[in-house]
CSV table of C-alpha atoms and ligand atoms in Angstrom, one decimal:
chain,number,residue,atom,x,y,z
I,1,MET,CA,0.1,-0.1,0.2
I,2,THR,CA,1.1,3.6,-0.8
I,3,ALA,CA,2.7,5.3,2.5
I,4,VAL,CA,0.3,7.9,3.7
I,5,THR,CA,1.7,11.2,3.2
I,6,PRO,CA,-0.1,14.8,3.0
I,7,ASP,CA,1.3,14.5,-0.9
I,8,THR,CA,-0.4,11.1,-1.4
I,9,TYR,CA,-3.9,12.4,-2.0
I,10,TYR,CA,-4.9,15.4,-4.2
I,11,GLY,CA,-7.0,16.8,-1.8
I,12,PRO,CA,-6.5,20.2,0.2
I,13,ASP,CA,-4.5,20.0,3.4
I,14,PHE,CA,-4.6,16.2,3.6
I,15,GLY,CA,-2.4,16.4,6.4
I,16,ALA,CA,-5.1,17.8,8.7
I,17,LEU,CA,-7.1,14.7,7.9
I,18,LEU,CA,-4.1,12.5,8.4
I,19,ASP,CA,-3.6,14.2,12.0
I,20,GLN,CA,-7.3,14.1,13.2
I,21,ASP,CA,-8.6,10.8,11.4
I,22,PRO,CA,-5.9,8.4,10.3
I,23,GLU,CA,-8.4,5.6,9.8
I,24,ILE,CA,-10.4,7.7,7.2
I,25,ALA,CA,-7.4,9.3,5.7
I,26,GLY,CA,-6.1,5.7,5.3
I,27,LEU,CA,-9.1,4.4,3.6
I,28,LEU,CA,-8.8,7.3,1.2
I,29,VAL,CA,-5.3,6.2,0.5
I,30,SER,CA,-6.1,2.8,0.0
I,31,GLU,CA,-9.0,3.6,-2.3
I,32,LEU,CA,-6.4,5.6,-4.5
I,33,ASP,CA,-4.1,2.5,-4.2
I,34,ARG,CA,-6.9,0.5,-5.5
I,35,GLN,CA,-7.8,2.7,-8.4
I,36,ARG,CA,-4.0,2.8,-9.3
I,37,SER,CA,-3.5,-1.1,-9.2
I,38,GLY,CA,-6.2,-2.4,-11.4
I,39,LEU,CA,-7.8,-1.9,-14.8
I,40,GLN,CA,-10.9,0.4,-14.1
I,41,LEU,CA,-13.3,-0.6,-17.1
I,42,ILE,CA,-16.6,0.4,-15.2
I,43,ALA,CA,-18.5,2.5,-18.1
I,44,SER,CA,-19.8,4.9,-15.8
I,45,GLU,CA,-16.7,6.0,-13.8
I,46,ASN,CA,-13.8,8.1,-14.5
I,47,GLN,CA,-10.7,9.6,-12.9
I,48,THR,CA,-11.7,13.3,-12.5
I,49,SER,CA,-8.7,16.1,-12.5
I,50,PRO,CA,-6.8,17.1,-9.3
I,51,ALA,CA,-8.3,20.7,-10.0
I,52,VAL,CA,-11.9,19.4,-9.9
I,53,LEU,CA,-10.8,17.3,-6.6
I,54,ALA,CA,-9.4,20.6,-5.1
I,55,ALA,CA,-12.9,22.3,-5.8
I,56,LEU,CA,-14.7,19.4,-4.1
I,57,GLY,CA,-12.5,19.6,-1.2
I,58,SER,CA,-12.9,23.2,-0.6
I,59,THR,CA,-14.7,25.4,2.0
I,60,LEU,CA,-17.5,26.1,-0.4
I,61,SER,CA,-19.0,22.8,1.3
I,62,ASN,CA,-19.9,25.1,4.2
I,63,LYS,CA,-22.0,27.4,2.5
I,64,TYR,CA,-25.9,27.2,2.4
I,65,ALA,CA,-27.1,28.7,-0.9
I,66,GLU,CA,-30.9,27.6,-1.3
I,67,GLY,CA,-32.2,29.4,-4.4
I,68,TYR,CA,-30.4,30.5,-7.4
I,69,ALA,CA,-27.7,32.8,-8.3
I,70,HIS,CA,-28.8,36.4,-7.1
I,71,ALA,CA,-32.0,35.3,-5.6
I,72,ARG,CA,-31.1,33.1,-2.4
I,73,TYR,CA,-32.7,32.6,0.7
I,74,TYR,CA,-29.5,33.4,2.7
I,75,GLY,CA,-27.0,36.1,3.2
I,76,GLY,CA,-23.4,35.9,2.3
I,77,CYS,CA,-23.7,34.3,-1.1
I,78,ALA,CA,-21.8,36.9,-3.2
I,79,GLU,CA,-19.0,34.4,-3.8
I,80,VAL,CA,-21.1,31.2,-4.5
I,81,ASP,CA,-23.4,33.2,-6.9
I,82,LYS,CA,-20.2,33.9,-9.0
I,83,VAL,CA,-19.5,30.3,-9.0
I,84,GLU,CA,-22.8,29.3,-10.0
I,85,ASP,CA,-23.2,32.0,-12.6
I,86,LEU,CA,-19.7,30.5,-14.3
I,87,ALA,CA,-20.9,27.0,-13.9
I,88,VAL,CA,-24.2,27.7,-15.6
I,89,GLU,CA,-22.5,30.1,-18.3
I,90,ARG,CA,-20.0,27.3,-19.2
I,91,ALA,CA,-22.7,24.7,-19.1
I,92,LYS,CA,-24.7,26.6,-21.7
I,93,ALA,CA,-21.6,27.4,-24.0
I,94,LEU,CA,-20.1,23.7,-23.9
I,95,PHE,CA,-23.9,22.3,-24.8
I,96,GLY,CA,-25.0,25.1,-26.9
I,97,ALA,CA,-28.2,25.1,-24.7
I,98,ASP,CA,-30.6,28.0,-23.8
I,99,HIS,CA,-30.6,27.1,-20.1
I,100,ALA,CA,-28.7,25.2,-17.8
I,101,ASN,CA,-29.2,24.0,-14.2
I,102,VAL,CA,-26.3,22.8,-12.5
I,103,GLN,CA,-27.7,22.0,-8.9
I,104,PRO,CA,-29.0,18.3,-9.3
I,105,HIS,CA,-27.0,16.3,-6.9
I,106,SER,CA,-26.7,13.3,-8.9
I,107,GLY,CA,-28.2,11.6,-12.3
I,108,ALA,CA,-31.3,10.1,-10.5
I,109,SER,CA,-32.0,13.6,-8.7
I,110,ALA,CA,-31.8,15.3,-12.2
I,111,ASN,CA,-34.3,12.7,-13.3
I,112,ILE,CA,-36.6,13.2,-10.6
I,113,ALA,CA,-37.1,17.2,-11.3
I,114,VAL,CA,-37.4,16.2,-15.1
I,115,TYR,CA,-40.6,14.2,-14.0
I,116,GLY,CA,-41.5,16.8,-11.5
I,117,ALA,CA,-41.4,19.7,-14.3
I,118,PHE,CA,-43.4,17.7,-16.8
I,119,ALA,CA,-45.3,14.9,-15.3
I,120,LYS,CA,-47.9,14.4,-12.5
I,121,PRO,CA,-48.3,10.8,-10.8
I,122,GLY,CA,-50.0,8.6,-12.8
I,123,ASP,CA,-48.8,10.0,-16.0
I,124,THR,CA,-47.7,8.0,-18.8
I,125,VAL,CA,-43.9,7.8,-19.6
I,126,LEU,CA,-42.5,6.0,-22.5
I,127,ALA,CA,-38.7,4.7,-21.8
I,128,MET,CA,-36.2,2.2,-22.7
I,129,SER,CA,-36.5,-1.0,-20.5
I,130,LEU,CA,-33.9,-1.6,-17.9
I,131,ASP,CA,-33.2,-5.3,-19.1
I,132,HIS,CA,-32.8,-3.8,-22.6
I,133,GLY,CA,-30.2,-1.0,-21.5
I,134,GLY,CA,-32.5,1.5,-19.9
I,135,HIS,CA,-32.1,2.6,-16.2
I,136,LEU,CA,-33.6,2.2,-12.7
I,137,THR,CA,-35.1,5.7,-13.0
I,138,HIS,CA,-36.7,5.3,-16.2
I,139,GLY,CA,-39.8,3.5,-14.8
I,140,PHE,CA,-38.4,0.4,-13.4
I,141,LYS,CA,-40.9,-1.0,-11.0
I,142,VAL,CA,-39.0,-0.5,-7.5
I,143,SER,CA,-37.7,2.8,-8.6
I,144,PHE,CA,-40.0,6.2,-7.5
I,145,SER,CA,-40.3,6.2,-11.5
I,146,GLY,CA,-42.0,3.0,-11.7
I,147,LYS,CA,-44.2,3.5,-8.4
I,148,TRP,CA,-45.5,7.1,-9.4
I,149,PHE,CA,-45.7,7.0,-13.1
I,150,ASP,CA,-47.3,4.6,-15.7
I,151,ALA,CA,-44.3,3.4,-17.4
I,152,VAL,CA,-44.6,1.8,-20.8
I,153,HIS,CA,-41.3,0.4,-22.1
I,154,TYR,CA,-39.6,-0.1,-25.6
I,155,GLY,CA,-36.6,-2.2,-26.1
I,156,VAL,CA,-34.0,-3.4,-28.8
I,157,ALA,CA,-35.1,-5.4,-32.0
I,158,GLU,CA,-33.9,-8.9,-31.7
I,159,ASP,CA,-32.1,-8.9,-35.1
I,160,THR,CA,-30.2,-5.7,-34.8
I,161,GLU,CA,-30.0,-5.5,-31.2
I,162,ASP,CA,-30.2,-1.8,-31.3
I,163,ILE,CA,-33.3,0.3,-30.2
I,164,ASP,CA,-36.6,-0.8,-32.0
I,165,TYR,CA,-37.7,2.8,-33.3
I,166,ASP,CA,-40.9,1.2,-34.9
I,167,GLN,CA,-41.7,-0.2,-31.4
I,168,VAL,CA,-41.1,3.3,-30.1
I,169,GLU,CA,-43.6,5.0,-32.6
I,170,ARG,CA,-46.3,2.1,-31.9
I,171,LEU,CA,-46.1,2.5,-28.2
I,172,ALA,CA,-46.2,6.2,-28.4
I,173,LYS,CA,-49.1,6.4,-30.6
I,174,GLU,CA,-51.0,3.4,-28.7
I,175,HIS,CA,-50.3,5.0,-24.9
I,176,ARG,CA,-50.0,9.1,-26.0
I,177,PRO,CA,-47.2,9.5,-23.0
I,178,LYS,CA,-46.6,12.7,-21.5
I,179,ILE,CA,-42.9,12.3,-22.0
I,180,ILE,CA,-40.7,10.0,-24.2
I,181,LEU,CA,-37.5,9.4,-22.8
I,182,ALA,CA,-34.2,8.1,-24.6
I,183,GLY,CA,-30.9,7.1,-23.3
I,184,GLY,CA,-29.8,4.5,-20.6
I,185,SER,CA,-26.7,2.6,-19.1
I,186,ALA,CA,-26.0,0.1,-21.6
I,187,ILE,CA,-26.6,1.2,-25.1
I,188,PRO,CA,-23.3,0.9,-27.2
I,189,ARG,CA,-24.6,2.7,-30.2
I,190,LEU,CA,-25.6,6.0,-31.5
I,191,ILE,CA,-29.3,7.2,-30.4
I,192,ASP,CA,-31.5,8.7,-33.3
I,193,PHE,CA,-32.5,12.0,-31.8
I,194,GLU,CA,-34.2,13.0,-35.1
I,195,ARG,CA,-36.6,9.9,-35.0
I,196,PHE,CA,-37.5,10.5,-31.3
I,197,ARG,CA,-38.2,13.7,-31.9
I,198,ALA,CA,-40.6,13.2,-34.7
I,199,ILE,CA,-42.2,10.3,-32.6
I,200,ALA,CA,-42.6,12.7,-29.7
I,201,ASP,CA,-44.1,15.5,-32.0
I,202,GLU,CA,-46.5,13.2,-33.5
I,203,VAL,CA,-47.9,12.5,-30.2
I,204,GLY,CA,-47.5,15.6,-28.4
I,205,ALA,CA,-45.1,14.5,-25.7
I,206,ILE,CA,-42.0,16.2,-24.4
I,207,PHE,CA,-39.0,14.7,-25.7
I,208,TRP,CA,-36.3,14.0,-23.0
I,209,VAL,CA,-32.6,12.6,-23.5
I,210,ASP,CA,-30.9,11.1,-20.4
I,211,ALA,CA,-27.4,11.8,-21.8
I,212,ALA,CA,-25.5,10.5,-18.6
I,213,HIS,CA,-23.5,8.0,-20.0
I,214,PHE,CA,-22.3,9.7,-23.4
I,215,ILE,CA,-22.7,13.5,-22.6
I,216,GLY,CA,-19.0,13.6,-22.2
I,217,LEU,CA,-18.6,12.3,-25.8
I,218,VAL,CA,-20.8,15.3,-26.9
I,219,ALA,CA,-19.0,17.8,-24.7
I,220,GLY,CA,-16.0,16.5,-26.8
I,221,LYS,CA,-17.7,17.0,-30.2
I,222,ALA,CA,-17.1,13.2,-30.9
I,223,ILE,CA,-20.7,12.3,-31.5
I,224,PRO,CA,-24.0,14.3,-32.3
I,225,SER,CA,-25.7,16.0,-29.7
I,226,PRO,CA,-29.3,15.6,-28.4
I,227,VAL,CA,-29.3,19.3,-27.4
I,228,PRO,CA,-30.9,20.9,-30.4
I,229,HIS,CA,-33.8,18.0,-30.6
I,230,ALA,CA,-34.6,17.4,-26.9
I,231,ASP,CA,-37.0,19.5,-24.8
I,232,VAL,CA,-34.9,18.6,-22.0
I,233,VAL,CA,-31.5,16.6,-21.6
I,234,SER,CA,-30.5,15.3,-18.2
I,235,PHE,CA,-26.7,13.9,-17.5
I,236,THR,CA,-24.5,13.2,-14.8
I,237,THR,CA,-21.0,14.9,-14.5
I,238,HIS,CA,-18.8,12.0,-13.6
I,239,LYS,CA,-18.7,9.8,-16.5
I,240,VAL,CA,-17.2,10.1,-19.6
I,241,LEU,CA,-17.4,14.0,-18.9
I,242,ARG,CA,-14.7,13.3,-16.1
I,243,GLY,CA,-16.2,16.0,-13.9
I,244,PRO,CA,-17.1,15.9,-10.2
I,245,ARG,CA,-20.0,13.2,-9.0
I,246,GLY,CA,-23.2,15.0,-9.7
I,247,GLY,CA,-26.0,15.6,-12.2
I,248,ALA,CA,-27.0,18.6,-14.3
I,249,ILE,CA,-29.7,19.6,-16.8
I,250,VAL,CA,-30.1,21.7,-19.9
I,251,CYS,CA,-33.3,22.7,-21.5
I,252,LYS,CA,-35.1,24.8,-24.2
I,253,GLU,CA,-35.7,28.4,-23.0
I,254,GLU,CA,-39.4,27.7,-22.7
I,255,HIS,CA,-38.7,25.2,-20.0
I,256,ALA,CA,-36.4,26.8,-17.9
I,257,LYS,CA,-38.6,28.3,-15.1
I,258,LYS,CA,-40.4,24.8,-14.6
I,259,ILE,CA,-37.1,23.0,-14.7
I,260,ASP,CA,-35.6,25.3,-12.0
I,261,ARG,CA,-38.6,25.1,-9.8
I,262,ALA,CA,-38.6,21.5,-10.1
I,263,VAL,CA,-35.0,21.3,-9.1
I,264,PHE,CA,-35.6,23.6,-6.2
I,265,PRO,CA,-37.6,23.8,-4.2
I,266,MET,CA,-39.5,20.9,-5.4
I,267,MET,CA,-36.8,18.2,-5.2
I,268,GLN,CA,-33.8,19.6,-3.4
I,269,GLY,CA,-32.9,22.0,-0.7
I,270,GLY,CA,-29.6,23.9,-0.7
I,271,PRO,CA,-27.1,23.0,-3.8
I,272,LEU,CA,-23.8,21.3,-3.0
I,273,MET,CA,-21.7,24.5,-4.0
I,274,HIS,CA,-18.3,22.7,-3.8
I,275,GLY,CA,-20.0,20.2,-6.3
I,276,VAL,CA,-21.2,23.3,-8.4
I,277,ALA,CA,-17.5,24.6,-8.1
I,278,GLY,CA,-16.4,21.1,-9.5
I,279,LYS,CA,-18.6,21.1,-12.5
I,280,ALA,CA,-17.7,24.6,-13.4
I,281,VAL,CA,-13.9,23.6,-13.6
I,282,ASN,CA,-14.8,20.6,-15.3
I,283,PHE,CA,-16.9,22.6,-17.9
I,284,LEU,CA,-14.0,24.6,-18.7
I,285,GLU,CA,-11.8,21.6,-19.0
I,286,CYS,CA,-14.0,20.0,-21.7
I,287,SER,CA,-13.8,23.3,-23.8
I,288,THR,CA,-10.2,22.3,-24.7
I,289,PRO,CA,-8.8,20.7,-27.7
I,290,GLN,CA,-7.1,18.3,-25.2
I,291,TYR,CA,-10.4,17.2,-24.0
I,292,GLN,CA,-11.9,16.6,-27.6
I,293,ALA,CA,-8.9,14.5,-28.6
I,294,TYR,CA,-9.7,12.5,-25.3
I,295,ALA,CA,-13.2,12.0,-26.1
I,296,GLN,CA,-12.4,10.7,-29.7
I,297,GLN,CA,-9.7,8.3,-28.3
I,298,VAL,CA,-12.2,7.0,-25.7
I,299,ILE,CA,-14.3,6.0,-28.6
I,300,ASP,CA,-11.5,4.6,-30.7
I,301,ASN,CA,-10.3,2.5,-27.6
I,302,ALA,CA,-13.9,1.4,-26.8
I,303,GLN,CA,-14.1,0.1,-30.7
I,304,VAL,CA,-10.7,-1.7,-30.4
I,305,LEU,CA,-11.9,-3.3,-27.0
I,306,ALA,CA,-15.2,-4.7,-28.4
I,307,GLU,CA,-13.5,-5.9,-31.7
I,308,THR,CA,-10.7,-7.7,-29.9
I,309,LEU,CA,-13.1,-9.2,-27.2
I,310,GLY,CA,-15.1,-10.2,-30.2
I,311,GLU,CA,-11.9,-12.1,-31.7
I,312,HIS,CA,-11.9,-14.0,-28.4
I,313,GLY,CA,-15.6,-15.5,-28.6
I,314,ILE,CA,-16.9,-12.4,-26.2
I,315,ARG,CA,-19.5,-11.4,-28.7
I,316,PRO,CA,-20.2,-7.5,-28.8
I,317,ILE,CA,-24.1,-6.9,-28.8
I,318,THR,CA,-24.9,-5.0,-31.9
I,319,GLY,CA,-21.7,-6.1,-33.2
I,320,GLY,CA,-19.7,-3.3,-31.8
I,321,THR,CA,-19.9,0.2,-30.4
I,322,ASP,CA,-20.1,4.0,-31.5
I,323,THR,CA,-19.5,5.1,-28.0
I,324,HIS,CA,-17.5,4.5,-25.1
I,325,LEU,CA,-19.0,1.1,-23.8
I,326,SER,CA,-19.7,-2.0,-25.3
I,327,LEU,CA,-21.9,-4.8,-24.0
I,328,HIS,CA,-21.0,-8.5,-24.5
I,329,ASP,CA,-22.5,-11.6,-24.8
I,330,LEU,CA,-20.5,-14.4,-22.8
I,331,ARG,CA,-22.7,-17.5,-23.7
I,332,GLY,CA,-20.1,-18.3,-26.8
I,333,VAL,CA,-17.5,-19.0,-23.9
I,334,GLY,CA,-19.9,-20.6,-21.6
I,335,VAL,CA,-19.4,-18.3,-18.7
I,336,THR,CA,-22.1,-16.0,-16.8
I,337,GLY,CA,-21.7,-12.5,-16.1
I,338,VAL,CA,-21.3,-12.9,-12.3
I,339,ASP,CA,-18.5,-15.5,-12.9
I,340,ALA,CA,-16.7,-13.3,-15.3
I,341,GLU,CA,-17.0,-10.2,-13.0
I,342,GLY,CA,-15.5,-12.4,-10.3
I,343,ARG,CA,-12.5,-13.9,-12.3
I,344,CYS,CA,-11.7,-10.6,-13.5
I,345,ASP,CA,-11.6,-8.7,-10.1
I,346,ALA,CA,-9.4,-11.3,-8.9
I,347,ALA,CA,-7.1,-10.6,-11.8
I,348,GLY,CA,-7.0,-6.8,-11.4
I,349,ILE,CA,-9.5,-5.9,-13.7
I,350,VAL,CA,-12.7,-4.1,-12.7
I,351,LEU,CA,-15.9,-4.3,-14.8
I,352,ASN,CA,-19.5,-5.3,-14.1
I,353,LYS,CA,-21.7,-8.0,-15.1
I,354,ASN,CA,-24.7,-7.0,-17.1
I,355,ALA,CA,-27.9,-8.2,-18.5
I,356,ILE,CA,-28.1,-8.3,-22.2
I,357,PRO,CA,-31.2,-8.0,-24.3
I,358,PHE,CA,-33.6,-11.2,-24.1
I,359,ASP,CA,-31.0,-12.5,-21.2
I,360,PRO,CA,-32.2,-15.9,-20.1
I,361,GLU,CA,-30.5,-15.1,-16.8
I,362,LYS,CA,-31.5,-13.3,-13.7
I,363,PRO,CA,-29.9,-9.9,-13.5
I,364,ASN,CA,-27.7,-10.8,-10.5
I,365,VAL,CA,-26.5,-13.5,-12.5
I,366,ALA,CA,-26.7,-12.0,-16.1
I,367,SER,CA,-25.1,-13.4,-19.6
I,368,GLY,CA,-23.0,-10.3,-20.2
I,369,ILE,CA,-20.4,-8.1,-19.1
I,370,ARG,CA,-20.2,-4.3,-19.7
I,371,VAL,CA,-16.8,-2.8,-20.7
I,372,GLY,CA,-16.0,1.0,-20.8
I,373,SER,CA,-12.9,2.8,-21.9
I,374,PRO,CA,-12.9,6.5,-20.1
I,375,SER,CA,-10.9,5.6,-17.0
I,376,LEU,CA,-8.0,3.9,-19.3
I,377,THR,CA,-8.3,6.5,-21.8
I,378,THR,CA,-7.7,9.3,-19.2
I,379,GLN,CA,-4.7,7.2,-17.9
I,380,GLY,CA,-3.2,7.6,-21.5
I,381,MET,CA,-3.7,4.3,-22.8
I,382,GLY,CA,-4.5,4.0,-27.1
I,383,THR,CA,-5.7,1.4,-29.0
I,384,GLU,CA,-2.5,-0.8,-29.0
I,385,GLU,CA,-3.0,-0.9,-25.0
I,386,MET,CA,-6.7,-1.6,-25.5
I,387,ARG,CA,-5.7,-4.8,-27.6
I,388,THR,CA,-3.6,-6.0,-24.6
I,389,VAL,CA,-6.4,-5.1,-22.0
I,390,ALA,CA,-9.1,-7.2,-24.4
I,391,LYS,CA,-6.6,-10.1,-24.5
I,392,LEU,CA,-6.2,-10.0,-20.4
I,393,ILE,CA,-9.9,-9.9,-20.3
I,394,ALA,CA,-10.5,-12.7,-22.3
I,395,ARG,CA,-7.9,-14.8,-20.5
I,396,ALA,CA,-9.3,-14.2,-17.2
I,397,VAL,CA,-12.8,-14.9,-18.3
I,398,THR,CA,-12.1,-17.9,-20.0
I,399,GLU,CA,-9.3,-19.5,-18.1
I,400,GLY,CA,-9.4,-17.7,-14.9
I,401,ASP,CA,-10.9,-18.1,-11.2
I,402,THR,CA,-12.6,-16.0,-8.8
I,403,ASP,CA,-9.6,-17.1,-6.5
I,404,PRO,CA,-6.7,-14.3,-6.6
I,405,GLU,CA,-4.4,-16.9,-5.9
I,406,HIS,CA,-5.4,-19.2,-8.9
I,407,ALA,CA,-2.3,-19.2,-11.5
I,408,VAL,CA,-4.1,-17.3,-14.1
I,409,SER,CA,-5.6,-14.5,-11.9
I,410,ARG,CA,-1.6,-14.1,-10.5
I,411,GLU,CA,-0.2,-13.9,-14.2
I,412,VAL,CA,-3.2,-11.6,-15.5
I,413,ARG,CA,-2.8,-9.5,-12.4
I,414,ALA,CA,1.2,-9.3,-13.2
I,415,GLU,CA,0.4,-8.2,-16.8
I,416,VAL,CA,-2.1,-5.8,-15.2
I,417,GLY,CA,0.4,-4.4,-13.1
I,418,GLU,CA,3.0,-3.8,-15.9
I,419,LEU,CA,0.2,-1.9,-17.9
I,420,MET,CA,-0.6,0.5,-14.9
I,421,ALA,CA,3.1,1.1,-14.1
I,422,ARG,CA,3.4,2.7,-17.4
I,423,PHE,CA,0.1,4.6,-17.4
I,424,PRO,CA,-0.6,5.3,-13.8
I,425,ALA,CA,-3.8,6.6,-12.6
I,426,TYR,CA,-2.9,10.0,-10.6
I,427,PRO,CA,0.8,9.7,-10.9
I,428,GLU,CA,2.7,11.1,-7.9
I,429,PRO,CA,2.7,15.0,-8.4
I,430,PRO,CA,6.4,16.5,-8.6
I,431,ALA,CA,7.9,17.6,-5.5
I,432,ARG,CA,7.0,21.1,-4.5
O,501,DSN,N1,-25.0,3.3,-12.2
O,501,DSN,C1,-24.8,3.9,-13.6
O,501,DSN,C2,-24.0,3.0,-14.4
O,501,DSN,O1,-23.3,2.4,-14.3
O,501,DSN,O2,-24.4,2.9,-15.6
O,501,DSN,C3,-26.0,4.5,-13.9
O,501,DSN,O3,-26.5,5.2,-13.1
């Protein structure tokens, strides 16, 4: 384990934490150590910058700022008003949006606000089913969204494994939903926003895109944007986008008041101003040519990962990916998702089991894995390394074991270690 020193962790005044609470300080360091010692392939994770971490660890955490900039319910908000103004202006510029709300604490919170703005309990919402790649908050039965709204679900077509747009249109005409929602957590292909818009217009529905997974690629201009087509776009700021953990919403001007009122006071109290500052820092980072190069590399890397895993019999759903993630069917190699996840974990490779469309297994077993390239791309790996990573995943999945002491686990872990040494996550900062 890395020695605990003030310089080890990228937070302001780590020394104070170390003195006061060595137990928690030690856990922060051992988590950093974990992030540094394995391949992080969870498609929804990334490694945010030291600058964003500094904003998150700042005294902005102390400030109550209920309301919006220049219209707060507390005094002393002059400085945080400037922070929120910057975050909002940067978000609008980055996404070409009429309006931005940067206060949602998370993606789920942002989604609650969108429902709150446009629907009442009992209203019908048309969204992608979770087992075909949607999300819990898109009407899954045990989520608030499935309990409070009448959720109707579309899925993917059996032959293409991509969104069945004809089904979306058929269900929209049949159920006349208040909202049509596009997006999800395991969709490897680009979404046809024009087609969704046309369907929503035909039935008079609000068109909402939950862009949490891919908004970072949109910010980097690597894939088309939903913003010109959708009434409202919700997203998280910590996935490909690489900002702080949090949520945000952009929308058309006509919906701005509704969205703001739904975030506060309907859904949240005071915003997390340190998080808002982190979002502002991130939006500025995303406006650079370096970020655009990263976004394109994320896609190039994901495509090579998907293709090479396919060459090892681990078939990519839809035949590949246009984005940062691929979903793989393990039935060809006779391994379940839960076993694959465990075998990879034992070999120093962190990824998640995932249901695949029409999965015969239960979700906690699953027939697939989901693989994402953002973290490794942030570490500077390119397509050559992705071929190596895919081979290591394939070896761990097909020959490995959930026992970290198994020979294959040890061998793969040693190769992972070499790769991580060449492309470290959070390299040691230069001595000051
Ligand atoms: N849990 C996130 C994911 O992994 O996709 C979505 O909320």
